[in-house]
Amino acid sequence: MTEPYRICYEGGQGEIVEKKSRFIANVRPVKTEEEACAFIEEMRKKYWDARHNCYAYVCGERNPLMKCSDDGEPSQTAGRPMLDVLLGQDLHDVCVVVTRYFGGTLLGTGGLVRAYSQAVKEGLAASRILTKEPGRKAVITVDYSAAGRLQYLFAQMELTVLD
Protein backbone atom coordinates (compact mmCIF):
# COMPACT_ATOMS: atom_id res chain seq x y z
CA MET A 1 0.00 0.00 0.00
CA THR A 2 1.60 3.23 -1.13
CA GLU A 3 -1.37 5.56 -0.68
CA PRO A 4 -2.08 7.28 2.63
CA TYR A 5 -4.73 5.56 4.73
CA ARG A 6 -6.53 6.25 8.00
CA ILE A 7 -6.16 4.30 11.23
CA CYS A 8 -7.81 4.41 14.62
CA TYR A 9 -5.08 5.65 16.96
CA GLU A 10 -7.18 5.98 20.11
CA GLY A 11 -10.65 4.57 20.70
CA GLY A 12 -13.72 6.32 21.98
CA GLN A 13 -17.37 5.89 22.83
CA GLY A 14 -20.52 7.38 21.35
CA GLU A 15 -24.18 6.92 22.16
CA ILE A 16 -27.51 7.66 20.53
CA VAL A 17 -31.11 7.03 21.60
CA GLU A 18 -33.69 6.14 18.97
CA LYS A 19 -37.30 5.53 20.09
CA LYS A 20 -36.10 4.68 23.62
CA SER A 21 -33.53 2.14 22.37
CA ARG A 22 -29.95 2.97 23.45
CA PHE A 23 -27.13 2.34 21.00
CA ILE A 24 -23.67 2.52 22.61
CA ALA A 25 -20.71 2.40 20.21
CA ASN A 26 -17.29 1.46 21.56
CA VAL A 27 -14.32 1.91 19.24
CA ARG A 28 -10.82 0.50 19.72
CA PRO A 29 -7.69 0.27 17.58
CA VAL A 30 -6.78 -3.34 16.71
CA LYS A 31 -3.93 -4.76 14.65
CA THR A 32 -5.03 -8.40 14.44
CA GLU A 33 -8.19 -10.49 14.36
CA GLU A 34 -7.27 -11.87 17.79
CA GLU A 35 -7.23 -8.35 19.26
CA ALA A 36 -10.60 -7.64 17.65
CA CYS A 37 -12.13 -10.85 19.04
CA ALA A 38 -10.76 -10.09 22.51
CA PHE A 39 -12.31 -6.60 22.40
CA ILE A 40 -15.66 -7.98 21.22
CA GLU A 41 -15.66 -10.51 24.07
CA GLU A 42 -14.72 -7.76 26.54
CA MET A 43 -17.71 -5.69 25.40
CA ARG A 44 -20.03 -8.71 25.60
CA LYS A 45 -18.99 -9.22 29.23
CA LYS A 46 -19.29 -5.53 30.05
CA TYR A 47 -22.76 -5.26 28.49
CA TRP A 48 -23.93 -8.78 29.34
CA ASP A 49 -27.50 -7.60 29.95
CA ALA A 50 -27.91 -5.95 26.52
CA ARG A 51 -30.13 -7.38 23.81
CA HIS A 52 -27.47 -7.17 21.06
CA ASN A 53 -23.71 -6.57 20.77
CA CYS A 54 -23.11 -6.13 17.04
CA TYR A 55 -19.63 -5.57 15.66
CA ALA A 56 -17.54 -4.72 12.62
CA TYR A 57 -13.78 -4.60 12.19
CA VAL A 58 -11.09 -3.99 9.60
CA CYS A 59 -7.56 -5.28 10.31
CA GLY A 60 -4.46 -4.82 8.21
CA GLU A 61 -3.10 -2.48 5.57
CA ARG A 62 -2.81 -4.66 2.49
CA ASN A 63 -5.74 -6.96 1.78
CA PRO A 64 -7.44 -6.06 5.05
CA LEU A 65 -9.47 -8.64 6.94
CA MET A 66 -13.06 -7.41 7.34
CA LYS A 67 -15.78 -9.02 9.44
CA CYS A 68 -19.13 -8.02 10.86
CA SER A 69 -22.01 -9.54 12.82
CA ASP A 70 -25.68 -8.64 13.29
CA ASP A 71 -25.79 -10.61 16.60
CA GLY A 72 -29.44 -11.56 16.28
CA GLU A 73 -30.69 -8.39 14.59
CA PRO A 74 -32.44 -8.89 11.22
CA SER A 75 -29.96 -9.78 8.48
CA GLN A 76 -27.87 -6.90 7.09
CA THR A 77 -29.32 -4.29 9.49
CA ALA A 78 -26.42 -3.89 11.93
CA GLY A 79 -23.02 -5.40 11.14
CA ARG A 80 -22.93 -4.59 7.42
CA PRO A 81 -24.04 -0.95 7.83
CA MET A 82 -21.42 -0.57 10.58
CA LEU A 83 -18.73 -2.02 8.28
CA ASP A 84 -19.90 0.28 5.48
CA VAL A 85 -19.25 3.31 7.72
CA LEU A 86 -15.70 2.09 8.44
CA LEU A 87 -15.02 1.43 4.76
CA GLY A 88 -16.62 4.72 3.74
CA GLN A 89 -14.17 6.56 5.98
CA ASP A 90 -11.27 4.42 4.66
CA LEU A 91 -10.41 3.19 8.17
CA HIS A 92 -8.01 0.35 8.95
CA ASP A 93 -6.97 -1.33 12.21
CA VAL A 94 -10.26 -0.57 13.96
CA CYS A 95 -13.00 -2.53 15.72
CA VAL A 96 -16.43 -1.16 16.65
CA VAL A 97 -18.95 -2.85 18.93
CA VAL A 98 -22.42 -1.31 19.14
CA THR A 99 -24.50 -2.43 22.09
CA ARG A 100 -28.27 -2.09 21.86
CA TYR A 101 -30.61 -1.88 24.81
CA PHE A 102 -34.12 -2.42 23.41
CA GLY A 103 -36.54 0.38 24.27
CA GLY A 104 -39.80 -1.39 23.52
CA THR A 105 -40.47 0.05 20.06
CA LEU A 106 -39.54 -1.82 16.89
CA LEU A 107 -37.46 0.38 14.58
CA GLY A 108 -37.88 -1.56 11.34
CA THR A 109 -35.00 -2.47 9.05
CA GLY A 110 -34.41 1.09 7.82
CA GLY A 111 -34.48 2.46 11.35
CA LEU A 112 -31.98 -0.14 12.54
CA VAL A 113 -29.60 0.59 9.65
CA ARG A 114 -29.74 4.33 10.38
CA ALA A 115 -29.35 3.87 14.14
CA TYR A 116 -26.37 1.50 13.95
CA SER A 117 -24.67 3.66 11.32
CA GLN A 118 -25.19 6.83 13.35
CA ALA A 119 -23.92 5.15 16.53
CA VAL A 120 -20.69 4.16 14.73
CA LYS A 121 -20.26 7.72 13.45
CA GLU A 122 -20.68 9.05 17.01
CA GLY A 123 -18.11 6.55 18.31
CA LEU A 124 -15.62 7.50 15.59
CA ALA A 125 -16.17 11.20 16.29
CA ALA A 126 -15.09 10.54 19.89
CA SER A 127 -12.02 8.59 18.71
CA ARG A 128 -8.65 9.80 17.50
CA ILE A 129 -8.16 9.02 13.82
CA LEU A 130 -4.79 9.53 12.11
CA THR A 131 -3.69 9.42 8.50
CA LYS A 132 -0.74 7.11 7.97
CA GLU A 133 1.53 7.83 5.03
CA PRO A 134 3.70 4.88 4.04
CA GLY A 135 7.32 5.70 3.34
CA ARG A 136 10.68 4.11 2.79
CA LYS A 137 13.61 4.10 5.14
CA ALA A 138 17.08 4.74 3.77
CA VAL A 139 20.45 4.96 5.48
CA ILE A 140 22.80 7.57 4.01
CA THR A 141 26.36 8.07 5.20
CA VAL A 142 28.05 11.40 4.42
CA ASP A 143 30.92 13.52 5.73
CA TYR A 144 29.99 15.89 8.52
CA SER A 145 30.71 18.85 6.21
CA ALA A 146 28.00 17.70 3.74
CA ALA A 147 25.35 16.93 6.37
CA GLY A 148 23.97 20.49 6.46
CA ARG A 149 23.48 20.65 2.71
CA LEU A 150 21.82 17.25 2.69
CA GLN A 151 19.42 18.27 5.48
CA TYR A 152 18.56 21.42 3.52
CA LEU A 153 17.83 19.37 0.38
CA PHE A 154 15.66 16.93 2.35
CA ALA A 155 13.69 19.83 3.83
CA GLN A 156 13.12 21.26 0.34
CA MET A 157 11.84 17.87 -0.81
CA GLU A 158 9.64 17.56 2.32
CA LEU A 159 11.40 14.36 3.41
CA THR A 160 11.51 13.36 7.06
CA VAL A 161 14.93 12.86 8.63
CA LEU A 162 14.74 10.38 11.50
CA ASP A 163 18.25 10.76 12.89
CSV table of C-alpha atoms in Angstrom, one decimal:
chain,number,residue,atom,x,y,z
A,1,MET,CA,0.0,0.0,0.0
A,2,THR,CA,1.6,3.2,-1.1
A,3,GLU,CA,-1.4,5.6,-0.7
A,4,PRO,CA,-2.1,7.3,2.6
A,5,TYR,CA,-4.7,5.6,4.7
A,6,ARG,CA,-6.5,6.2,8.0
A,7,ILE,CA,-6.2,4.3,11.2
A,8,CYS,CA,-7.8,4.4,14.6
A,9,TYR,CA,-5.1,5.6,17.0
A,10,GLU,CA,-7.2,6.0,20.1
A,11,GLY,CA,-10.6,4.6,20.7
A,12,GLY,CA,-13.7,6.3,22.0
A,13,GLN,CA,-17.4,5.9,22.8
A,14,GLY,CA,-20.5,7.4,21.4
A,15,GLU,CA,-24.2,6.9,22.2
A,16,ILE,CA,-27.5,7.7,20.5
A,17,VAL,CA,-31.1,7.0,21.6
A,18,GLU,CA,-33.7,6.1,19.0
A,19,LYS,CA,-37.3,5.5,20.1
A,20,LYS,CA,-36.1,4.7,23.6
A,21,SER,CA,-33.5,2.1,22.4
A,22,ARG,CA,-30.0,3.0,23.4
A,23,PHE,CA,-27.1,2.3,21.0
A,24,ILE,CA,-23.7,2.5,22.6
A,25,ALA,CA,-20.7,2.4,20.2
A,26,ASN,CA,-17.3,1.5,21.6
A,27,VAL,CA,-14.3,1.9,19.2
A,28,ARG,CA,-10.8,0.5,19.7
A,29,PRO,CA,-7.7,0.3,17.6
A,30,VAL,CA,-6.8,-3.3,16.7
A,31,LYS,CA,-3.9,-4.8,14.6
A,32,THR,CA,-5.0,-8.4,14.4
A,33,GLU,CA,-8.2,-10.5,14.4
A,34,GLU,CA,-7.3,-11.9,17.8
A,35,GLU,CA,-7.2,-8.3,19.3
A,36,ALA,CA,-10.6,-7.6,17.6
A,37,CYS,CA,-12.1,-10.8,19.0
A,38,ALA,CA,-10.8,-10.1,22.5
A,39,PHE,CA,-12.3,-6.6,22.4
A,40,ILE,CA,-15.7,-8.0,21.2
A,41,GLU,CA,-15.7,-10.5,24.1
A,42,GLU,CA,-14.7,-7.8,26.5
A,43,MET,CA,-17.7,-5.7,25.4
A,44,ARG,CA,-20.0,-8.7,25.6
A,45,LYS,CA,-19.0,-9.2,29.2
A,46,LYS,CA,-19.3,-5.5,30.1
A,47,TYR,CA,-22.8,-5.3,28.5
A,48,TRP,CA,-23.9,-8.8,29.3
A,49,ASP,CA,-27.5,-7.6,29.9
A,50,ALA,CA,-27.9,-5.9,26.5
A,51,ARG,CA,-30.1,-7.4,23.8
A,52,HIS,CA,-27.5,-7.2,21.1
A,53,ASN,CA,-23.7,-6.6,20.8
A,54,CYS,CA,-23.1,-6.1,17.0
A,55,TYR,CA,-19.6,-5.6,15.7
A,56,ALA,CA,-17.5,-4.7,12.6
A,57,TYR,CA,-13.8,-4.6,12.2
A,58,VAL,CA,-11.1,-4.0,9.6
A,59,CYS,CA,-7.6,-5.3,10.3
A,60,GLY,CA,-4.5,-4.8,8.2
A,61,GLU,CA,-3.1,-2.5,5.6
A,62,ARG,CA,-2.8,-4.7,2.5
A,63,ASN,CA,-5.7,-7.0,1.8
A,64,PRO,CA,-7.4,-6.1,5.0
A,65,LEU,CA,-9.5,-8.6,6.9
A,66,MET,CA,-13.1,-7.4,7.3
A,67,LYS,CA,-15.8,-9.0,9.4
A,68,CYS,CA,-19.1,-8.0,10.9
A,69,SER,CA,-22.0,-9.5,12.8
A,70,ASP,CA,-25.7,-8.6,13.3
A,71,ASP,CA,-25.8,-10.6,16.6
A,72,GLY,CA,-29.4,-11.6,16.3
A,73,GLU,CA,-30.7,-8.4,14.6
A,74,PRO,CA,-32.4,-8.9,11.2
A,75,SER,CA,-30.0,-9.8,8.5
A,76,GLN,CA,-27.9,-6.9,7.1
A,77,THR,CA,-29.3,-4.3,9.5
A,78,ALA,CA,-26.4,-3.9,11.9
A,79,GLY,CA,-23.0,-5.4,11.1
A,80,ARG,CA,-22.9,-4.6,7.4
A,81,PRO,CA,-24.0,-0.9,7.8
A,82,MET,CA,-21.4,-0.6,10.6
A,83,LEU,CA,-18.7,-2.0,8.3
A,84,ASP,CA,-19.9,0.3,5.5
A,85,VAL,CA,-19.3,3.3,7.7
A,86,LEU,CA,-15.7,2.1,8.4
A,87,LEU,CA,-15.0,1.4,4.8
A,88,GLY,CA,-16.6,4.7,3.7
A,89,GLN,CA,-14.2,6.6,6.0
A,90,ASP,CA,-11.3,4.4,4.7
A,91,LEU,CA,-10.4,3.2,8.2
A,92,HIS,CA,-8.0,0.4,9.0
A,93,ASP,CA,-7.0,-1.3,12.2
A,94,VAL,CA,-10.3,-0.6,14.0
A,95,CYS,CA,-13.0,-2.5,15.7
A,96,VAL,CA,-16.4,-1.2,16.6
A,97,VAL,CA,-18.9,-2.9,18.9
A,98,VAL,CA,-22.4,-1.3,19.1
A,99,THR,CA,-24.5,-2.4,22.1
A,100,ARG,CA,-28.3,-2.1,21.9
A,101,TYR,CA,-30.6,-1.9,24.8
A,102,PHE,CA,-34.1,-2.4,23.4
A,103,GLY,CA,-36.5,0.4,24.3
A,104,GLY,CA,-39.8,-1.4,23.5
A,105,THR,CA,-40.5,0.0,20.1
A,106,LEU,CA,-39.5,-1.8,16.9
A,107,LEU,CA,-37.5,0.4,14.6
A,108,GLY,CA,-37.9,-1.6,11.3
A,109,THR,CA,-35.0,-2.5,9.0
A,110,GLY,CA,-34.4,1.1,7.8
A,111,GLY,CA,-34.5,2.5,11.4
A,112,LEU,CA,-32.0,-0.1,12.5
A,113,VAL,CA,-29.6,0.6,9.7
A,114,ARG,CA,-29.7,4.3,10.4
A,115,ALA,CA,-29.4,3.9,14.1
A,116,TYR,CA,-26.4,1.5,14.0
A,117,SER,CA,-24.7,3.7,11.3
A,118,GLN,CA,-25.2,6.8,13.4
A,119,ALA,CA,-23.9,5.1,16.5
A,120,VAL,CA,-20.7,4.2,14.7
A,121,LYS,CA,-20.3,7.7,13.4
A,122,GLU,CA,-20.7,9.0,17.0
A,123,GLY,CA,-18.1,6.6,18.3
A,124,LEU,CA,-15.6,7.5,15.6
A,125,ALA,CA,-16.2,11.2,16.3
A,126,ALA,CA,-15.1,10.5,19.9
A,127,SER,CA,-12.0,8.6,18.7
A,128,ARG,CA,-8.7,9.8,17.5
A,129,ILE,CA,-8.2,9.0,13.8
A,130,LEU,CA,-4.8,9.5,12.1
A,131,THR,CA,-3.7,9.4,8.5
A,132,LYS,CA,-0.7,7.1,8.0
A,133,GLU,CA,1.5,7.8,5.0
A,134,PRO,CA,3.7,4.9,4.0
A,135,GLY,CA,7.3,5.7,3.3
A,136,ARG,CA,10.7,4.1,2.8
A,137,LYS,CA,13.6,4.1,5.1
A,138,ALA,CA,17.1,4.7,3.8
A,139,VAL,CA,20.4,5.0,5.5
A,140,ILE,CA,22.8,7.6,4.0
A,141,THR,CA,26.4,8.1,5.2
A,142,VAL,CA,28.0,11.4,4.4
A,143,ASP,CA,30.9,13.5,5.7
A,144,TYR,CA,30.0,15.9,8.5
A,145,SER,CA,30.7,18.9,6.2
A,146,ALA,CA,28.0,17.7,3.7
A,147,ALA,CA,25.3,16.9,6.4
A,148,GLY,CA,24.0,20.5,6.5
A,149,ARG,CA,23.5,20.6,2.7
A,150,LEU,CA,21.8,17.3,2.7
A,151,GLN,CA,19.4,18.3,5.5
A,152,TYR,CA,18.6,21.4,3.5
A,153,LEU,CA,17.8,19.4,0.4
A,154,PHE,CA,15.7,16.9,2.4
A,155,ALA,CA,13.7,19.8,3.8
A,156,GLN,CA,13.1,21.3,0.3
A,157,MET,CA,11.8,17.9,-0.8
A,158,GLU,CA,9.6,17.6,2.3
A,159,LEU,CA,11.4,14.4,3.4
A,160,THR,CA,11.5,13.4,7.1
A,161,VAL,CA,14.9,12.9,8.6
A,162,LEU,CA,14.7,10.4,11.5
A,163,ASP,CA,18.3,10.8,12.9
